[in-house]
CSV table of C-alpha atoms in Angstrom, one decimal:
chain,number,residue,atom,x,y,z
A,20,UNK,CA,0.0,0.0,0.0
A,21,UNK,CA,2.9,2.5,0.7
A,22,UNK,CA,4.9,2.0,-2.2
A,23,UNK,CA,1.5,2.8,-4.8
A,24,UNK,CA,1.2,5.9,-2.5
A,25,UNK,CA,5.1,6.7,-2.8
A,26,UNK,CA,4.6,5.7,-6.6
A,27,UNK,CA,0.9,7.8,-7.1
A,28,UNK,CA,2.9,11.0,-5.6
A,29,UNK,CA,6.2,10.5,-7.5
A,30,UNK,CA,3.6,10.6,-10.6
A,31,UNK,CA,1.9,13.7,-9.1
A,32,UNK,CA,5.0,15.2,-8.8
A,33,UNK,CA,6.2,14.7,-12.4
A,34,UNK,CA,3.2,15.8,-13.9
A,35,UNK,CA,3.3,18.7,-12.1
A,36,UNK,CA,6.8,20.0,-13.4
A,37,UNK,CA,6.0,18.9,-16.4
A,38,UNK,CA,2.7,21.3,-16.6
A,39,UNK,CA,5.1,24.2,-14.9
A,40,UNK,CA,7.7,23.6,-18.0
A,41,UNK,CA,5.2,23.3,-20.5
A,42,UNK,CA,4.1,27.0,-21.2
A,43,UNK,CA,8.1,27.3,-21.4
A,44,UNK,CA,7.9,25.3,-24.6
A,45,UNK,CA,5.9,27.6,-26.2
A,46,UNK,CA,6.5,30.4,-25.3
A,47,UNK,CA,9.7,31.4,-27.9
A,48,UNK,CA,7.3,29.8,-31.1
A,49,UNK,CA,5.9,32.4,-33.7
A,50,UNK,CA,3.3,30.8,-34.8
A,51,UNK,CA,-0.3,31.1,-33.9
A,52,UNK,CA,-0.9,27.4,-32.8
A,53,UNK,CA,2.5,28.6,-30.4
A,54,UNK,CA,0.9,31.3,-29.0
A,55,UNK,CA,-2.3,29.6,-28.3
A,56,UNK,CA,-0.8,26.7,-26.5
A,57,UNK,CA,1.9,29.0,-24.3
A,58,UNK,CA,-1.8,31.0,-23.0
A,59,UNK,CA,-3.3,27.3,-22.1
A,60,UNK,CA,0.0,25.7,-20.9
A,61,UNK,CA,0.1,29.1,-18.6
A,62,UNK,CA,-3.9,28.6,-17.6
A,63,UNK,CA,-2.7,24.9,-16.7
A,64,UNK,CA,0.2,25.6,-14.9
A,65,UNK,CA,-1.8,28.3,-12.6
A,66,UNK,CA,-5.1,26.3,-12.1
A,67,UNK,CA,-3.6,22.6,-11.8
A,68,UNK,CA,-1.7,23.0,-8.5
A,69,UNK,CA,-4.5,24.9,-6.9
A,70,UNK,CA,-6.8,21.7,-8.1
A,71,UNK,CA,-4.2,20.0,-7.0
A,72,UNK,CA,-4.4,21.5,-3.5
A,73,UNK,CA,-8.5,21.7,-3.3
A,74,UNK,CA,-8.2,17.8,-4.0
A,75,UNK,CA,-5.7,17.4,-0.9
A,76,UNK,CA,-7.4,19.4,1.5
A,77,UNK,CA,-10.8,17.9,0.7
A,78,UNK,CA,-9.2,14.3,0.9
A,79,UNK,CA,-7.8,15.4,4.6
A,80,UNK,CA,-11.3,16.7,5.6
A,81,UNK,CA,-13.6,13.7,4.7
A,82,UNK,CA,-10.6,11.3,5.1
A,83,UNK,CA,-10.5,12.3,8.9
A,84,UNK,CA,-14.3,12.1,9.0
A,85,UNK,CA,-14.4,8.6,8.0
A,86,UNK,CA,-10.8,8.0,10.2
A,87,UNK,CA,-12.7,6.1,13.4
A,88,UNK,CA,-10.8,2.6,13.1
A,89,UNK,CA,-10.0,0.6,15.8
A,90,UNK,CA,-10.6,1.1,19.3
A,91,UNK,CA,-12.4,4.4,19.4
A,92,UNK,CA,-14.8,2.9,16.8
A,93,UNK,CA,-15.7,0.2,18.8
A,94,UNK,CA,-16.2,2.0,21.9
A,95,UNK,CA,-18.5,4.4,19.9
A,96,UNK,CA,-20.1,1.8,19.0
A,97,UNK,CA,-20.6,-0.2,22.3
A,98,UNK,CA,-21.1,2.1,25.1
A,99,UNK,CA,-24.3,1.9,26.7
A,100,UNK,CA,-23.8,2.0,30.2
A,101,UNK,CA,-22.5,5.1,32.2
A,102,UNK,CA,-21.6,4.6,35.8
A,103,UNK,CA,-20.6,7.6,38.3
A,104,UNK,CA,-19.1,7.8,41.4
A,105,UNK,CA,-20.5,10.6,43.4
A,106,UNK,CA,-17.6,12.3,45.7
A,107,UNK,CA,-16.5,14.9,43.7
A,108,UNK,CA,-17.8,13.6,40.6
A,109,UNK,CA,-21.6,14.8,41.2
A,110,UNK,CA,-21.2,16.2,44.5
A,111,UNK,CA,-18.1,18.6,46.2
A,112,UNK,CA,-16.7,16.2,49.0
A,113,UNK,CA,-14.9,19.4,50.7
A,114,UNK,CA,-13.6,18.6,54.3
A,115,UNK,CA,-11.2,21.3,54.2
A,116,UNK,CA,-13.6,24.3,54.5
A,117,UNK,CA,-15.9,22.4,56.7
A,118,UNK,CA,-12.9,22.1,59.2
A,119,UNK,CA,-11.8,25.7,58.8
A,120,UNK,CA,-14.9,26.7,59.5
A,121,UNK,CA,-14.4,25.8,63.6
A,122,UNK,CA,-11.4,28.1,63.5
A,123,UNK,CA,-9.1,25.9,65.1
A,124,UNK,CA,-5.7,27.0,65.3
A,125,UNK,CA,-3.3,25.1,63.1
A,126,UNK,CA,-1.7,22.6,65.0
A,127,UNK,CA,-5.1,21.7,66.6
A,128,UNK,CA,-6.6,21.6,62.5
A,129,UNK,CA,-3.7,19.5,61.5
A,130,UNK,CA,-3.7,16.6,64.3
A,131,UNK,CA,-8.0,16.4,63.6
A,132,UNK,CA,-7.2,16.3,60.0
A,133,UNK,CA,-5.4,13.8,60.7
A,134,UNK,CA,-7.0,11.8,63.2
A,135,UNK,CA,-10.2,12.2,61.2
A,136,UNK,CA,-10.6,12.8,57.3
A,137,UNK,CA,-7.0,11.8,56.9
A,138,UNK,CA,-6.9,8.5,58.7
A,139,UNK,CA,-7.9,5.3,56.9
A,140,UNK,CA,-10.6,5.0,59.7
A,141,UNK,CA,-12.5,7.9,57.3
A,142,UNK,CA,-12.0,5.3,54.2
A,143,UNK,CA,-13.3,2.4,56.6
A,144,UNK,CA,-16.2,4.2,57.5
A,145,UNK,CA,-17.5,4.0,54.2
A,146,UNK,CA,-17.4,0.1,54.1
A,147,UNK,CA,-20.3,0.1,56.7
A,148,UNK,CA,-18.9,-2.6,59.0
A,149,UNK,CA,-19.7,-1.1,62.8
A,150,UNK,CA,-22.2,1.6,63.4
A,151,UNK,CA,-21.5,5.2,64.0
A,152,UNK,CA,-20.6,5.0,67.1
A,153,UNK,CA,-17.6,2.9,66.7
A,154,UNK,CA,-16.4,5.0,64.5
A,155,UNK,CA,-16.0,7.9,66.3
A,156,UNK,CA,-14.7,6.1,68.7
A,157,UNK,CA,-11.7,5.4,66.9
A,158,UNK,CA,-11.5,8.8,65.5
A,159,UNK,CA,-11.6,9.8,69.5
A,160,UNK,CA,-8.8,6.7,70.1
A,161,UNK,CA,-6.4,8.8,67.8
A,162,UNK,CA,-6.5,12.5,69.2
A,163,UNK,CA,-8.4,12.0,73.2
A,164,UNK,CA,-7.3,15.6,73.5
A,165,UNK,CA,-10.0,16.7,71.1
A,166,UNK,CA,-12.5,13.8,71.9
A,167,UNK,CA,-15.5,16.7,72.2
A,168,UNK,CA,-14.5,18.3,68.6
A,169,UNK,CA,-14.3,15.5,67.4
A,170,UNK,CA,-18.0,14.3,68.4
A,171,UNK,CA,-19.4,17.4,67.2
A,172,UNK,CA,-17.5,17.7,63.6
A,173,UNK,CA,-18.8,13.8,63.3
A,174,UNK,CA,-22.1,14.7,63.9
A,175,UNK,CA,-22.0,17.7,61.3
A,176,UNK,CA,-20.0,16.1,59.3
A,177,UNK,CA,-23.0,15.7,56.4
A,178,UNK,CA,-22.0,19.8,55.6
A,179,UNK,CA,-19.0,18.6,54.0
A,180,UNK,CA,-20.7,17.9,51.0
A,181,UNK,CA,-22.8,19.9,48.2
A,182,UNK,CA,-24.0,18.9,45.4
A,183,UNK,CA,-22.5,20.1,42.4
A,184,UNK,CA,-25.0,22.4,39.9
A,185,UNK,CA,-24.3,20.7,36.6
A,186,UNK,CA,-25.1,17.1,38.1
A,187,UNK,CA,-28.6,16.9,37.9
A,188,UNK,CA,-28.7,18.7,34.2
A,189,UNK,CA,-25.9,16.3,33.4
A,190,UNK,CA,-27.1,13.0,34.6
A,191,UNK,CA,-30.9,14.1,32.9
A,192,UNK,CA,-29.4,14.9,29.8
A,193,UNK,CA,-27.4,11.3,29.4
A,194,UNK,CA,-30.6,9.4,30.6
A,195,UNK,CA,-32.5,11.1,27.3
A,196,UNK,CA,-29.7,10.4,24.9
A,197,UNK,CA,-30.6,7.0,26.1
A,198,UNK,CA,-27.8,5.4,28.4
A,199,UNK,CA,-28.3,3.7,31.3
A,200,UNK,CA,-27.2,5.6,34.4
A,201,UNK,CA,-25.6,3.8,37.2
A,202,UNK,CA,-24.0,4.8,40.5
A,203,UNK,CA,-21.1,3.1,42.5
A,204,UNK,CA,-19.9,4.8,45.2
A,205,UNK,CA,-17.9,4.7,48.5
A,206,UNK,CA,-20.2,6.4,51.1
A,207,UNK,CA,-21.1,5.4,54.7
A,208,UNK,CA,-24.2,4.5,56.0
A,209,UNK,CA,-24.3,8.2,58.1
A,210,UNK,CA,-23.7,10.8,55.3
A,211,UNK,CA,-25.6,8.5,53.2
A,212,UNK,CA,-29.4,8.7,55.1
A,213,UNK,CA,-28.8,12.3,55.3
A,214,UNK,CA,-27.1,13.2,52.1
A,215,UNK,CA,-29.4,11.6,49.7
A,216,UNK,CA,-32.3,13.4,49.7
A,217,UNK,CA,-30.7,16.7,50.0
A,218,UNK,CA,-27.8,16.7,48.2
A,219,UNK,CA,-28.4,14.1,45.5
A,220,UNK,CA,-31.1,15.0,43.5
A,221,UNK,CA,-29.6,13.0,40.5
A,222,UNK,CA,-30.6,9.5,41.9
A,223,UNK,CA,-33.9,9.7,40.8
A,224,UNK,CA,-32.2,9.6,37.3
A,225,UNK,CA,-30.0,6.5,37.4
A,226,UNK,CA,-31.2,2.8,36.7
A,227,UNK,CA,-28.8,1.2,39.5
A,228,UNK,CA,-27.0,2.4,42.8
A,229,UNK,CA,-24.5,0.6,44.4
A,230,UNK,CA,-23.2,2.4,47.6
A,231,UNK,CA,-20.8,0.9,49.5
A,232,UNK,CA,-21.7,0.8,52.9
A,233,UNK,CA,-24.7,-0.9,51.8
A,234,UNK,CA,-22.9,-4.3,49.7
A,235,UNK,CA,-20.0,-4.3,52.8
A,236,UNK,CA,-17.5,-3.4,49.5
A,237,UNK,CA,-15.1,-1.0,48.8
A,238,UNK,CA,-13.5,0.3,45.4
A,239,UNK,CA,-10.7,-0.1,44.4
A,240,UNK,CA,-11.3,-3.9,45.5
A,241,UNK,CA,-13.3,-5.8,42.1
A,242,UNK,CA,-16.0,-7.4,44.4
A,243,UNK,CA,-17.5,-3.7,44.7
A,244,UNK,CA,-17.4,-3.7,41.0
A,245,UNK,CA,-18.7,-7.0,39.9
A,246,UNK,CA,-21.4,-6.5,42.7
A,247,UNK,CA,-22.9,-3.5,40.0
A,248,UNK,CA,-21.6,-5.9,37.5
A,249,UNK,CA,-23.8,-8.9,38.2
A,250,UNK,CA,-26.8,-6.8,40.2
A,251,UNK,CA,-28.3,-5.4,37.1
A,252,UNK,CA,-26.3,-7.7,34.4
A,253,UNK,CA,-24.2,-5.3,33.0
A,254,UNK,CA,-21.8,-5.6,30.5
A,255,UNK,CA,-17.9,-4.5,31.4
A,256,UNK,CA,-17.2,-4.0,27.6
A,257,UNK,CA,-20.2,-1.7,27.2
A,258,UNK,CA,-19.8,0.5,30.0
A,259,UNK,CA,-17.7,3.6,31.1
A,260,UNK,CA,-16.5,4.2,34.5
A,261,UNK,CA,-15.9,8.1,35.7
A,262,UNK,CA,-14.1,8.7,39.3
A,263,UNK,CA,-11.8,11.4,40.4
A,264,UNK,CA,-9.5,8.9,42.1
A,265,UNK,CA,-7.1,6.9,39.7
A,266,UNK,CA,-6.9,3.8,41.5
A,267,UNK,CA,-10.5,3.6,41.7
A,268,UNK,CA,-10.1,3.9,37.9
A,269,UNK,CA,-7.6,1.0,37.7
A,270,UNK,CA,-10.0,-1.2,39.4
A,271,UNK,CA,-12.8,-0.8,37.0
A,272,UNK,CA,-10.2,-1.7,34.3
A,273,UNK,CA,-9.2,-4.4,35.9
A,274,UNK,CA,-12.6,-6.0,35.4
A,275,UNK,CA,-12.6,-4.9,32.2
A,276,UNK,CA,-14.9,-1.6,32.1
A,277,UNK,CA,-13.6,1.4,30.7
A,278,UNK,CA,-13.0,4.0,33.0
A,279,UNK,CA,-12.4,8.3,32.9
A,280,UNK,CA,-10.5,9.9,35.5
A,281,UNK,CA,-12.6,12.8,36.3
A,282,UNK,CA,-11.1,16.2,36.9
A,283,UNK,CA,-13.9,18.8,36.0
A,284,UNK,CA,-16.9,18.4,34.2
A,285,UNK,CA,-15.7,20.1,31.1
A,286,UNK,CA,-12.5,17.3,30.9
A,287,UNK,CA,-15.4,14.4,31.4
A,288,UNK,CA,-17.7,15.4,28.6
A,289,UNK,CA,-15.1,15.8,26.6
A,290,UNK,CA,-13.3,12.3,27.1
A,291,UNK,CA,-16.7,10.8,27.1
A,292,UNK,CA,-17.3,12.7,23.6
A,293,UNK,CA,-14.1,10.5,22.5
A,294,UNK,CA,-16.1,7.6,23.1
A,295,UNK,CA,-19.1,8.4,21.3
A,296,UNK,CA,-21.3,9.4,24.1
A,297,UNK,CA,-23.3,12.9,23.4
């Protein structure tokens, strides 16, 4: 295939010197026939190479049109399924302001934040294993100093999260194009009862939730995926994964759907664009 393209634009080159020397030819002859053929050999050798570069441009633009091969194609063509997780994906998960907003001085903010949202305590909370109680218990285990800040911020600790004004126009607009909306999620069973009426309008929207403290599962692990998986029979191949955390991306890979790291919802419209979904 390369060498009739190498051979096809040697051609193209030839005949286009060849048209360029013509009008030279002619244009030292006396005669009338001379004359006549210099003016069209001059008319050739202006209009063929902007032909020439019509034909080229139009052959990039509906050559690139027709381009989708491959791996793009076939996601374009397959993806039906679009699952979300909702921690700064659909909602704003923002801890830091919510802590700020005691006015603790630093060191006190830092050892909390520690002892609290930074711990993996906070991630084991959302796998639902002990109530409430225990786990402020444990956040209290890790800072006694502050065990009465730490009770209260607990309690309030549903204010760290706002839902995000594109999420329900988003999620709406998907569900008319016609894909099914799923959600899989690491949550706890506290924020969750008082999050999801509030602050998550966009359930009412999707044909599946999986949360985690409800299935005991956590991503990145692959049970908490092939529990959405096998719940509503859903094809890995045919569905596209968005989260904000990489290694929660990795893990939907790994059982073989197609994931998007979310950073903003301009970046995740876009990348979901690539894949055919509009």
């Amino acid at each position: 295939m390369k060498n009739w393209k190498r051979i096809a634009a040697l051609a193209a080159v030839a005949a286009l010197i060849l048209v360029f020397c013509l009008p030279m030819v002619f244009a030292f002859g006396d005669s009338e026939g001379s004359q006549a053929a210099f003016r069209a050999s001059l008319a050739a050798a202006i209009m063929v190479p902007i032909l020439a570069y019509m034909f080229v441009l139009g052959l990039r633009f509906f050559g690139k049109k027709n381009m989708d091969t491959g791996e793009n194609k076939e996601k374009k063509k397959m993806i039906e399924n679009i699952i979300f997780d909702v921690g700064n994906v659909l909602v704003d998960f923002d801890w830091q302001t919510y802590l700020k907003s005691y006015g603790f001085p630093e060191e006190k903010y830092e050892k909390i934040a520690d002892s609290v949202f930074r711990s993996q305590v906070w991630n084991e909370r959302d796998r639902g294993l002990y109530d409430e109680e225990e786990y402020i218990r444990q956040f209290i285990a890790r800072a006694p100093e502050y065990a009465e800040d730490i009770r209260e911020i607990m309690c309030r600790s549903p204010e760290t999260i706002h839902n995000f004004d594109y999420s329900e126009t988003w999620v709406k607009y998907l569900k008319k194009q016609g894909y099914h909306l799923y959600i899989l999620s690491n949550y706890s069973q506290y924020m969750l009862d008082r999050n999801r009426d509030k602050e998550m309008p966009f359930l009412k929207y999707m044909d599946g939730v999986v949360f985690s403290c409800e299935v005991k599962e956590m991503k990145p692990e692959p049970a908490m995926f092939r529990k959405l998986l096998d719940m509503y029979h859903l094809d890995p191949n045919k569905s596209v994964f968005l989260d904000d955390r990489q290694e929660n991306c990795k893990g939907a890979e790994a059982v073989g759907i197609h994931a998007i790291q979310f950073k903003n919802f301009k970046q995740a419209a876009a990348d979901l664009e690539k894949m055919g979904v509009k």
